[in-house]
CSV table of C-alpha atoms and ligand atoms in Angstrom, one decimal:
chain,number,residue,atom,x,y,z
A,1,MET,CA,-18.3,-11.5,-19.2
A,2,SER,CA,-15.6,-9.2,-20.5
A,3,ARG,CA,-12.0,-10.1,-19.9
A,4,LEU,CA,-10.2,-8.1,-17.3
A,5,VAL,CA,-6.9,-6.7,-18.3
A,6,ILE,CA,-4.8,-5.4,-15.4
A,7,VAL,CA,-1.7,-3.2,-15.8
A,8,SER,CA,0.6,-2.4,-13.0
A,9,ASN,CA,4.3,-1.8,-12.5
A,10,ARG,CA,4.8,-4.5,-9.8
A,11,VAL,CA,3.4,-7.9,-10.7
A,12,ALA,CA,3.2,-10.8,-8.2
A,13,LEU,CA,5.1,-13.1,-10.4
A,14,PRO,CA,3.9,-16.7,-10.6
A,15,GLY,CA,5.8,-18.9,-8.1
A,16,ARG,CA,7.5,-15.9,-6.5
A,17,ARG,CA,4.8,-14.5,-4.2
A,18,GLY,CA,6.8,-13.9,-1.1
A,19,GLY,CA,6.7,-11.2,1.7
A,20,GLY,CA,7.3,-7.6,1.1
A,21,GLN,CA,5.6,-7.1,-2.2
A,22,GLY,CA,3.1,-4.6,-0.9
A,23,GLY,CA,-0.6,-4.4,-0.9
A,24,LEU,CA,-1.1,-3.8,-4.6
A,25,ALA,CA,0.3,-7.2,-5.7
A,26,THR,CA,-1.6,-9.0,-2.9
A,27,GLY,CA,-4.9,-7.4,-3.9
A,28,LEU,CA,-4.4,-8.0,-7.6
A,29,VAL,CA,-3.6,-11.7,-7.3
A,30,GLY,CA,-6.9,-12.0,-5.5
A,31,ALA,CA,-8.7,-9.9,-8.3
A,32,LEU,CA,-7.5,-12.1,-11.1
A,33,ALA,CA,-7.5,-15.5,-9.3
A,34,ALA,CA,-11.2,-15.0,-8.9
A,35,GLN,CA,-12.1,-14.6,-12.5
A,36,GLY,CA,-9.0,-14.9,-14.6
A,37,GLY,CA,-7.6,-12.4,-17.1
A,38,LEU,CA,-4.5,-10.8,-18.4
A,39,TRP,CA,-1.9,-9.1,-16.2
A,40,PHE,CA,0.6,-6.8,-17.9
A,41,GLY,CA,3.6,-5.3,-16.1
A,42,TRP,CA,7.3,-5.3,-15.3
A,43,ASN,CA,9.1,-8.6,-15.0
A,44,GLY,CA,11.4,-7.1,-12.3
A,45,ARG,CA,14.4,-7.4,-14.6
A,46,LEU,CA,16.6,-4.9,-16.4
A,47,SER,CA,17.5,-5.4,-20.1
A,48,ASP,CA,18.6,-2.9,-22.8
A,49,ALA,CA,17.6,-5.3,-25.7
A,50,PRO,CA,14.4,-4.3,-27.6
A,51,ALA,CA,11.5,-5.6,-25.5
A,52,THR,CA,8.6,-7.8,-26.5
A,53,PRO,CA,6.5,-8.9,-23.6
A,54,LEU,CA,6.8,-12.6,-22.7
A,55,LEU,CA,3.6,-14.4,-22.1
A,56,GLU,CA,3.4,-16.8,-19.2
A,57,HIS,CA,0.3,-18.8,-18.4
A,58,ASP,CA,-0.7,-19.7,-14.8
A,59,PRO,CA,-4.4,-20.4,-15.2
A,60,PRO,CA,-6.7,-18.6,-14.8
A,61,ILE,CA,-4.1,-15.7,-15.2
A,62,THR,CA,-2.0,-14.9,-18.3
A,63,TYR,CA,1.0,-12.7,-17.5
A,64,ALA,CA,2.5,-10.5,-20.1
A,65,LEU,CA,5.8,-9.4,-18.7
A,66,THR,CA,8.2,-6.8,-20.0
A,67,PRO,CA,11.7,-5.7,-18.7
A,68,LEU,CA,12.8,-2.1,-18.1
A,69,SER,CA,15.9,-0.7,-19.6
A,70,HIS,CA,18.6,0.6,-17.2
A,71,ARG,CA,17.6,4.2,-18.3
A,72,GLU,CA,13.9,3.5,-17.7
A,73,PHE,CA,14.6,1.9,-14.3
A,74,GLU,CA,16.6,5.0,-13.3
A,75,GLY,CA,14.3,7.7,-14.8
A,76,TYR,CA,10.9,6.1,-14.5
A,77,TYR,CA,10.9,3.8,-11.5
A,78,ILE,CA,13.6,5.2,-9.2
A,79,GLY,CA,13.4,8.7,-10.5
A,80,PHE,CA,10.0,10.2,-11.3
A,81,ALA,CA,7.7,7.5,-9.7
A,82,ASN,CA,9.6,6.9,-6.5
A,83,ARG,CA,11.6,10.1,-5.9
A,84,CYS,CA,8.9,12.6,-7.0
A,85,LEU,CA,5.4,11.2,-7.0
A,86,TRP,CA,5.8,8.9,-4.0
A,87,PRO,CA,7.1,11.6,-1.6
A,88,VAL,CA,4.6,14.2,-2.9
A,89,PHE,CA,1.7,11.8,-2.6
A,90,HIS,CA,2.8,10.9,0.9
A,91,ALA,CA,3.3,14.4,2.1
A,92,GLN,CA,7.1,14.2,2.4
A,93,LEU,CA,8.0,17.1,0.2
A,94,HIS,CA,11.4,17.5,1.8
A,95,LEU,CA,12.3,14.1,0.4
A,96,MET,CA,11.3,14.9,-3.2
A,97,HIS,CA,14.1,14.9,-5.8
A,98,TYR,CA,13.4,16.0,-9.4
A,99,GLU,CA,15.4,15.6,-12.6
A,100,PRO,CA,13.7,16.9,-15.8
A,101,ASP,CA,14.8,13.8,-17.8
A,102,ASP,CA,13.0,11.6,-15.3
A,103,LEU,CA,9.6,13.1,-16.2
A,104,SER,CA,10.2,12.5,-19.9
A,105,ILE,CA,11.3,8.9,-19.3
A,106,TYR,CA,8.2,8.4,-17.1
A,107,LEU,CA,6.0,9.5,-20.0
A,108,GLU,CA,7.9,7.3,-22.5
A,109,VAL,CA,7.5,4.1,-20.4
A,110,SER,CA,3.7,4.4,-20.6
A,111,TRP,CA,3.9,5.1,-24.3
A,112,ARG,CA,6.1,2.0,-24.8
A,113,TRP,CA,3.9,-0.2,-22.6
A,114,ALA,CA,0.8,0.9,-24.5
A,115,GLY,CA,2.5,-0.1,-27.8
A,116,GLU,CA,3.2,-3.6,-26.3
A,117,LEU,CA,-0.2,-4.0,-24.8
A,118,VAL,CA,-2.3,-3.0,-27.8
A,119,PRO,CA,-1.7,-6.2,-29.8
A,120,LEU,CA,-2.7,-8.3,-26.8
A,121,LEU,CA,-6.1,-6.7,-26.4
A,122,GLY,CA,-9.4,-8.0,-27.7
A,123,PRO,CA,-12.8,-6.4,-28.3
A,124,GLY,CA,-14.8,-6.0,-25.1
A,125,ASP,CA,-11.8,-6.1,-22.7
A,126,LEU,CA,-12.0,-4.0,-19.6
A,127,ILE,CA,-8.6,-2.4,-18.9
A,128,TRP,CA,-7.8,-1.6,-15.3
A,129,VAL,CA,-4.5,0.4,-14.8
A,130,HIS,CA,-3.0,0.6,-11.3
A,131,ASP,CA,-1.1,3.2,-9.4
A,132,TYR,CA,1.0,6.3,-9.7
A,133,HIS,CA,3.6,4.7,-12.0
A,134,LEU,CA,1.2,4.6,-14.9
A,135,ILE,CA,-0.9,7.8,-14.8
A,136,PRO,CA,-0.2,8.5,-18.6
A,137,LEU,CA,-1.0,5.0,-19.8
A,138,GLY,CA,-4.8,5.7,-20.4
A,139,CYS,CA,-4.0,8.5,-22.8
A,140,ALA,CA,-1.2,6.5,-24.4
A,141,LEU,CA,-3.6,3.6,-25.1
A,142,ARG,CA,-6.3,5.9,-26.5
A,143,ALA,CA,-3.8,7.6,-28.7
A,144,GLN,CA,-2.8,4.1,-30.0
A,145,GLY,CA,-6.4,3.4,-31.0
A,146,VAL,CA,-7.9,1.5,-28.0
A,147,THR,CA,-11.6,2.0,-27.6
A,148,SER,CA,-12.3,-0.3,-24.6
A,149,PRO,CA,-13.2,1.2,-21.2
A,150,ILE,CA,-10.0,2.1,-19.3
A,151,GLY,CA,-10.0,2.7,-15.6
A,152,PHE,CA,-7.4,3.9,-13.2
A,153,PHE,CA,-7.1,3.1,-9.5
A,154,LEU,CA,-4.7,5.0,-7.2
A,155,HIS,CA,-3.4,2.8,-4.3
A,156,THR,CA,-1.7,5.8,-2.6
A,157,PRO,CA,-3.3,8.9,-1.2
A,158,PHE,CA,-4.2,11.6,-3.6
A,159,PRO,CA,-2.3,14.8,-2.4
A,160,GLY,CA,-3.9,18.1,-1.5
A,161,VAL,CA,-3.4,21.1,-3.7
A,162,ASP,CA,-0.6,22.5,-1.6
A,163,LEU,CA,1.5,19.4,-2.0
A,164,LEU,CA,0.7,19.0,-5.7
A,165,ARG,CA,1.8,22.6,-6.4
A,166,ALA,CA,5.3,21.4,-5.8
A,167,LEU,CA,5.2,18.6,-8.4
A,168,PRO,CA,6.7,19.3,-11.8
A,169,GLY,CA,4.4,18.2,-14.6
A,170,LYS,CA,1.3,18.4,-12.4
A,171,HIS,CA,-0.9,20.1,-15.0
A,172,ARG,CA,-0.1,17.4,-17.6
A,173,LEU,CA,-0.6,14.6,-15.2
A,174,VAL,CA,-3.9,15.9,-13.9
A,175,GLU,CA,-5.1,16.3,-17.4
A,176,MET,CA,-4.0,12.8,-18.3
A,177,LEU,CA,-6.0,11.4,-15.4
A,178,LEU,CA,-9.1,12.8,-17.1
A,179,GLY,CA,-8.3,10.6,-20.1
A,180,TYR,CA,-9.6,7.6,-18.1
A,181,ASP,CA,-13.2,6.6,-18.1
A,182,LEU,CA,-13.1,5.8,-14.4
A,183,ILE,CA,-10.8,6.9,-11.6
A,184,GLY,CA,-10.9,5.1,-8.3
A,185,PHE,CA,-9.5,6.4,-5.0
A,186,GLN,CA,-9.1,4.6,-1.7
A,187,THR,CA,-11.1,7.0,0.5
A,188,PRO,CA,-13.7,9.8,0.2
A,189,LEU,CA,-10.9,12.2,1.4
A,190,ASP,CA,-8.8,11.3,-1.7
A,191,CYS,CA,-11.8,12.0,-3.9
A,192,GLN,CA,-12.2,15.4,-2.3
A,193,SER,CA,-8.6,16.2,-2.8
A,194,PHE,CA,-8.9,15.3,-6.4
A,195,TYR,CA,-11.9,17.6,-7.0
A,196,ARG,CA,-10.1,20.4,-5.2
A,197,THR,CA,-7.1,19.9,-7.4
A,198,LEU,CA,-9.2,20.1,-10.5
A,199,ALA,CA,-10.9,23.3,-9.3
A,200,PHE,CA,-7.4,24.8,-8.8
A,201,PHE,CA,-5.4,23.5,-11.7
A,202,LEU,CA,-8.0,22.7,-14.4
A,203,PRO,CA,-11.0,25.0,-13.8
A,204,GLU,CA,-12.2,24.1,-17.4
A,205,ALA,CA,-13.1,20.6,-16.1
A,206,HIS,CA,-16.7,20.6,-15.0
A,207,ARG,CA,-18.1,18.5,-12.3
A,208,GLU,CA,-21.2,16.4,-13.2
A,209,ALA,CA,-23.1,13.8,-11.2
A,210,GLY,CA,-20.6,11.0,-10.5
A,211,GLY,CA,-17.7,12.5,-12.4
A,212,VAL,CA,-16.0,15.3,-14.4
A,213,ARG,CA,-16.4,16.4,-18.0
A,214,TYR,CA,-13.3,17.7,-19.7
A,215,ARG,CA,-13.1,18.5,-23.4
A,216,GLY,CA,-16.4,16.6,-24.0
A,217,HIS,CA,-15.2,13.4,-22.3
A,218,LEU,CA,-16.8,12.2,-19.1
A,219,THR,CA,-14.6,10.6,-16.4
A,220,ARG,CA,-16.4,8.9,-13.5
A,221,VAL,CA,-14.8,9.4,-10.1
A,222,ASP,CA,-15.5,7.4,-7.1
A,223,CYS,CA,-14.0,5.9,-4.0
A,224,PHE,CA,-13.4,2.1,-3.9
A,225,PRO,CA,-11.6,1.2,-0.6
A,226,ILE,CA,-9.5,-1.9,-1.2
A,227,GLY,CA,-10.4,-4.8,1.0
A,228,ILE,CA,-9.0,-8.2,2.0
A,229,ALA,CA,-10.1,-11.8,1.6
A,230,VAL,CA,-11.3,-12.0,5.2
A,231,GLU,CA,-12.0,-15.7,5.5
A,232,GLU,CA,-8.8,-16.7,3.7
A,233,VAL,CA,-6.7,-14.4,5.9
A,234,GLY,CA,-8.3,-15.9,9.0
A,235,GLN,CA,-7.6,-19.4,7.8
A,236,LEU,CA,-4.0,-18.7,6.8
A,237,ALA,CA,-3.4,-17.0,10.2
A,238,ARG,CA,-4.7,-20.0,12.1
A,239,SER,CA,-2.4,-22.3,10.2
A,240,GLY,CA,0.6,-19.9,10.4
A,241,ARG,CA,0.1,-19.4,14.1
A,242,HIS,CA,1.4,-22.9,14.8
A,243,ASN,CA,3.8,-23.4,12.0
A,244,ARG,CA,7.6,-23.7,12.7
A,245,HIS,CA,8.1,-19.9,12.8
A,246,GLY,CA,4.9,-19.4,14.9
A,247,GLN,CA,6.1,-21.9,17.4
A,248,ARG,CA,9.6,-20.4,17.5
A,249,LEU,CA,8.3,-16.9,18.0
A,250,GLU,CA,6.0,-18.1,20.9
A,251,ALA,CA,8.8,-20.0,22.6
A,252,SER,CA,11.2,-17.0,22.3
A,253,LEU,CA,8.7,-14.7,24.0
A,254,THR,CA,8.8,-16.7,27.3
A,255,GLY,CA,5.4,-15.4,28.2
A,256,ARG,CA,6.1,-11.7,27.3
A,257,ARG,CA,3.5,-9.8,25.5
A,258,LEU,CA,4.0,-9.2,21.8
A,259,ILE,CA,3.5,-5.8,20.0
A,260,LEU,CA,3.9,-6.2,16.2
A,261,GLY,CA,4.6,-4.0,13.3
A,262,ILE,CA,4.8,-5.2,9.7
A,263,ASP,CA,5.7,-2.7,6.9
A,264,ARG,CA,7.9,-2.4,3.8
A,265,LEU,CA,10.9,-0.5,4.9
A,266,ASP,CA,9.7,2.9,3.7
A,267,TYR,CA,10.0,6.4,5.2
A,268,SER,CA,6.2,6.8,4.8
A,269,LYS,CA,5.6,4.0,7.3
A,270,GLY,CA,6.6,6.2,10.3
A,271,LEU,CA,9.0,3.6,11.8
A,272,ALA,CA,11.3,6.2,13.5
A,273,ASN,CA,8.4,7.7,15.4
A,274,ARG,CA,6.9,4.3,16.1
A,275,PHE,CA,10.2,3.2,17.8
A,276,ARG,CA,10.4,6.4,19.8
A,277,ALA,CA,6.8,5.9,21.0
A,278,TYR,CA,7.7,2.4,22.2
A,279,GLU,CA,10.7,3.8,23.9
A,280,ARG,CA,8.4,6.4,25.6
A,281,LEU,CA,6.1,3.6,26.8
A,282,LEU,CA,9.0,1.9,28.5
A,283,GLU,CA,10.1,5.2,30.1
A,284,ARG,CA,6.7,6.4,31.3
A,285,TRP,CA,5.3,3.0,32.3
A,286,PRO,CA,8.3,1.1,33.6
A,287,GLU,CA,6.0,-1.7,34.7
A,288,PHE,CA,6.0,-2.8,31.1
A,289,GLN,CA,9.8,-3.2,31.0
A,290,ARG,CA,10.7,-6.9,30.6
A,291,GLN,CA,7.0,-7.7,30.1
A,292,VAL,CA,6.7,-6.7,26.4
A,293,VAL,CA,8.5,-7.1,23.1
A,294,LEU,CA,8.1,-5.0,20.0
A,295,LEU,CA,8.8,-7.1,16.9
A,296,GLN,CA,9.1,-4.9,13.8
A,297,ILE,CA,9.4,-6.7,10.5
A,298,ALA,CA,10.3,-4.3,7.7
A,299,PRO,CA,11.4,-6.1,4.5
A,300,LEU,CA,13.8,-4.0,2.4
A,301,SER,CA,12.2,-2.0,-0.4
A,302,ARG,CA,13.4,0.3,-3.2
A,303,THR,CA,17.0,0.0,-1.9
A,304,GLU,CA,18.3,1.9,-5.0
A,305,VAL,CA,16.4,5.0,-3.9
A,306,PRO,CA,18.9,7.1,-1.8
A,307,GLU,CA,16.2,8.3,0.6
A,308,TYR,CA,15.5,4.7,1.6
A,309,GLY,CA,19.2,4.2,2.5
A,310,ALA,CA,18.9,7.2,4.8
A,311,ILE,CA,15.9,6.0,6.6
A,312,ARG,CA,17.6,2.6,7.1
A,313,SER,CA,20.6,4.2,8.7
A,314,GLN,CA,18.4,6.4,10.9
A,315,LEU,CA,16.4,3.3,12.1
A,316,ASN,CA,19.6,1.3,12.8
A,317,ALA,CA,20.7,4.2,15.1
A,318,ILE,CA,17.4,4.4,16.9
A,319,VAL,CA,17.2,0.7,17.5
A,320,GLY,CA,20.8,0.8,18.8
A,321,ASP,CA,19.8,3.7,21.2
A,322,ILE,CA,16.8,1.8,22.6
A,323,HIS,CA,18.8,-1.4,23.1
A,324,ALA,CA,21.6,0.5,24.8
A,325,ARG,CA,19.2,2.2,27.1
A,326,TYR,CA,16.8,-0.7,28.0
A,327,ALA,CA,18.1,-4.1,27.0
A,328,GLU,CA,19.0,-6.5,29.6
A,329,TYR,CA,21.1,-9.7,29.3
A,330,ASP,CA,17.9,-11.7,29.2
A,331,TRP,CA,15.5,-9.2,27.5
A,332,MET,CA,15.8,-7.4,24.1
A,333,PRO,CA,12.9,-4.9,24.1
A,334,LEU,CA,12.9,-4.4,20.3
A,335,ARG,CA,13.4,-7.0,17.6
A,336,TYR,CA,13.9,-5.4,14.2
A,337,MET,CA,14.3,-7.4,11.0
A,338,THR,CA,14.5,-6.4,7.4
A,339,ARG,CA,13.8,-9.8,5.8
A,340,GLY,CA,10.4,-11.0,4.5
A,341,PHE,CA,8.5,-14.1,5.4
A,342,PRO,CA,5.8,-16.2,3.7
A,343,ARG,CA,2.3,-14.7,3.9
A,344,SER,CA,0.9,-17.4,6.2
A,345,THR,CA,3.9,-16.9,8.7
A,346,ILE,CA,3.2,-13.2,8.7
A,347,LEU,CA,-0.5,-13.7,9.3
A,348,GLY,CA,0.3,-16.3,12.1
A,349,PHE,CA,2.6,-13.6,13.7
A,350,LEU,CA,-0.3,-11.1,13.5
A,351,ARG,CA,-2.6,-13.6,15.3
A,352,GLN,CA,0.0,-14.0,18.0
A,353,ALA,CA,0.4,-10.3,18.6
A,354,GLU,CA,-1.6,-8.7,21.5
A,355,VAL,CA,-1.1,-5.3,19.8
A,356,GLY,CA,-0.9,-4.5,16.1
A,357,PHE,CA,1.1,-1.3,15.9
A,358,ILE,CA,0.6,0.2,12.5
A,359,THR,CA,1.4,3.9,12.3
A,360,PRO,CA,2.3,5.2,8.9
A,361,LEU,CA,2.9,9.0,8.4
A,362,ARG,CA,0.6,8.6,5.4
A,363,ASP,CA,-0.8,5.6,3.6
A,364,GLY,CA,-3.4,5.0,0.9
A,365,MET,CA,-5.0,2.2,2.7
A,366,ASN,CA,-2.6,-0.1,4.6
A,367,LEU,CA,-3.8,-3.7,4.2
A,368,VAL,CA,-1.7,-5.0,7.1
A,369,ALA,CA,-4.0,-3.1,9.5
A,370,LYS,CA,-7.0,-4.9,8.0
A,371,GLU,CA,-5.2,-8.2,8.0
A,372,TYR,CA,-4.3,-7.8,11.7
A,373,VAL,CA,-8.0,-7.6,12.6
A,374,ALA,CA,-9.0,-10.5,10.4
A,375,ALA,CA,-6.1,-12.7,11.7
A,376,GLN,CA,-7.3,-12.4,15.4
A,377,ASP,CA,-8.7,-15.2,17.5
A,378,PRO,CA,-12.4,-14.0,17.9
A,379,GLU,CA,-12.4,-15.3,21.5
A,380,HIS,CA,-9.2,-13.4,22.4
A,381,PRO,CA,-8.7,-10.6,19.9
A,382,GLY,CA,-5.8,-8.2,20.2
A,383,VAL,CA,-5.9,-4.4,19.9
A,384,LEU,CA,-5.0,-2.4,16.8
A,385,VAL,CA,-3.2,0.9,17.3
A,386,LEU,CA,-3.6,2.6,14.0
A,387,SER,CA,-2.4,5.8,12.4
A,388,GLY,CA,-5.3,8.3,11.6
A,389,LEU,CA,-3.3,9.1,8.4
A,390,ALA,CA,-3.7,5.6,7.0
A,391,GLY,CA,-6.8,5.2,4.7
A,392,ALA,CA,-7.8,2.1,6.8
A,393,SER,CA,-8.5,4.4,9.7
A,394,GLN,CA,-11.6,5.7,7.9
A,395,GLU,CA,-13.1,2.2,8.1
A,396,LEU,CA,-11.5,0.7,11.2
A,397,GLU,CA,-13.0,3.2,13.6
A,398,GLU,CA,-12.8,0.9,16.6
A,399,ALA,CA,-9.0,0.8,16.5
A,400,LEU,CA,-7.1,3.1,18.8
A,401,ILE,CA,-6.5,5.8,16.3
A,402,VAL,CA,-3.4,7.9,16.8
A,403,ASN,CA,-1.5,10.7,15.2
A,404,PRO,CA,1.8,9.2,14.0
A,405,TYR,CA,3.6,12.5,14.6
A,406,ASP,CA,2.6,12.5,18.3
A,407,ILE,CA,5.0,10.2,20.1
A,408,GLU,CA,3.3,10.8,23.5
A,409,GLU,CA,-0.1,9.9,22.2
A,410,MET,CA,1.2,6.8,20.5
A,411,ALA,CA,2.9,5.7,23.8
A,412,GLY,CA,-0.4,6.3,25.6
A,413,ALA,CA,-2.3,4.2,23.1
A,414,LEU,CA,0.1,1.3,23.5
A,415,ALA,CA,-0.4,1.5,27.3
A,416,LYS,CA,-4.2,1.6,26.8
A,417,ALA,CA,-4.1,-1.3,24.4
A,418,LEU,CA,-2.0,-3.5,26.8
A,419,ALA,CA,-4.5,-2.7,29.6
A,420,MET,CA,-7.7,-3.3,27.7
A,421,GLY,CA,-10.1,-5.9,29.0
A,422,LEU,CA,-11.5,-8.8,27.0
A,423,GLU,CA,-15.0,-7.4,26.7
A,424,GLU,CA,-13.9,-4.1,25.1
A,425,ARG,CA,-11.4,-5.9,22.8
A,426,CYS,CA,-14.2,-8.2,21.6
A,427,GLN,CA,-16.6,-5.4,21.0
A,428,ARG,CA,-14.0,-3.4,19.0
A,429,PHE,CA,-13.0,-6.5,17.1
A,430,GLN,CA,-16.6,-7.4,16.1
A,431,GLY,CA,-17.3,-3.8,14.8
A,432,MET,CA,-14.2,-3.9,12.6
A,433,MET,CA,-14.9,-7.4,11.3
A,434,GLU,CA,-18.4,-6.5,10.2
A,435,ARG,CA,-17.0,-3.7,8.1
A,436,LEU,CA,-14.2,-5.8,6.8
A,437,ARG,CA,-16.6,-8.4,5.6
A,438,ARG,CA,-18.9,-5.9,3.9
A,439,GLY,CA,-16.0,-4.2,2.1
A,440,ASP,CA,-13.9,-7.3,1.3
A,441,LEU,CA,-11.6,-7.9,-1.6
A,442,ARG,CA,-14.3,-9.4,-3.8
A,443,HIS,CA,-16.5,-6.3,-3.2
A,444,TRP,CA,-13.6,-4.1,-4.2
A,445,ILE,CA,-13.0,-6.0,-7.4
A,446,THR,CA,-16.6,-6.3,-8.5
A,447,SER,CA,-17.6,-2.7,-7.6
A,448,PHE,CA,-14.7,-1.3,-9.6
A,449,ARG,CA,-15.2,-3.7,-12.5
A,450,ASP,CA,-18.9,-3.0,-12.7
A,451,ALA,CA,-18.4,0.7,-12.6
A,452,LEU,CA,-15.8,0.4,-15.4
A,453,ALA,CA,-18.1,-1.8,-17.5
A,454,ALA,CA,-20.9,0.8,-17.0
A,455,THR,CA,-18.8,3.4,-18.7
A,456,ALA,CA,-18.8,1.4,-22.0
A,457,PRO,CA,-21.2,2.7,-24.7
A,458,ALA,CA,-24.3,0.5,-24.7
A,459,GLY,CA,-23.7,-3.0,-26.2
A,460,GLU,CA,-19.9,-3.0,-25.5
A,461,GLY,CA,-18.1,-4.4,-22.4
A,462,GLY,CA,-19.8,-5.6,-19.2
B,1,F6P,O1,1.0,0.0,-2.5
B,1,F6P,C1,1.9,1.0,-3.0
B,1,F6P,C2,3.0,0.4,-3.8
B,1,F6P,O2,3.8,1.4,-4.4
B,1,F6P,C3,2.6,-0.5,-4.9
B,1,F6P,O3,2.4,0.2,-6.1
B,1,F6P,C4,3.8,-1.4,-5.0
B,1,F6P,O4,3.5,-2.6,-5.6
B,1,F6P,C5,4.2,-1.6,-3.6
B,1,F6P,O5,3.9,-0.3,-3.0
B,1,F6P,C6,5.7,-2.0,-3.4
B,1,F6P,O6,6.5,-1.1,-4.0
B,1,F6P,P1,7.5,-1.4,-5.2
B,1,F6P,O7,6.7,-2.0,-6.3
B,1,F6P,O8,8.2,-0.2,-5.5
B,1,F6P,O9,8.4,-2.5,-4.6
């Protein structure tokens, strides 16, 4: 079998796989733990010395880790990736901030990484590039002589034409995507947006069965919804439920019903609206006062990006408002924390929650929503209240699907979730579990890998 080479900006570093790292790292650890391979990416450090990637072996994975210079960190990671692409891809144009130098530095980082990766490659490797940070990498590798199949998977949504029109460098980036042999998206909607984008910005690209032909090169395009390791999540949730933190949480609730949200602290996660919806629940259905607790765990993320500082201050103010209005000397309605916890503790908390409240304004998939379901006790499952603008809502149809911009609707869904009887909860849970099992993490990995291997000329790869 060919070796799998994964390239991503964020790497789940060996020995430092804590909370708050996001779905990409969690999914990729699973991908490589299953079959081994090479994982190339950022070591999380800044250094202005000339870089050579350091190899670290943690069988069956070999890591090749490289630092970013201060200039690269500012221009590539903070600048173009997280102040331009991220807000555009998550439909938050008003938060986009563009500096022309950032785009050049963004392109340069892919070129440099390609130069560092090429000597580590062998014949027959399958190269799988991840996420919006590295769109130019496929072309950079080809330009530096790589002939192996190269695939790209986008973990975020792919934006519609109207959003993309606002992105500087869009023509070039869309063209660079067509340098890959395979492009994978999370959902059929993202595939559709991509095809519409091509028709608008690159009409010379021709659609063919299963892909797009541009300047003679065929790029396959398909949707590969990322899944979770369902059994492992269930097992970790069972052990986490009764660990030290699980017991402390249970004791602290004194019989009150737990509503739980877990997200990186990111403006795309819709936390302000979520808190307002909870406040509305307490206002419209006062019988829930003193009976429920909303615990929101939101580990800090991208703290150097100014827009993340702003959402933090906004959330602090809303939480303060809600406490001032509803807290009692023996009841805090909302517990809001910005630290992370080990994975099994988080999964144990999810198992304890009667309601999983996951309402991003936009999200590629949202693995926490899937983990909430898989973490449940099948005899007494909780209810998932899920944003219709998260990719996961296209699979988890039995969740209570809400519009994350509609505070009233979200409050109503919380009330419905808290009132739902066991039979209905079990039915909904079983429907979702079936789909989670069918489209689990292993399925995601093997289907992308096989599709990528199939792009190789006969006799190579696979
Ligand atoms: O899942 C989307 C994503 O941007 C990943 O690419 C990333 O690993 C994760 O969120 C966390 O973000 P960051 O790497 O910026 O900390």
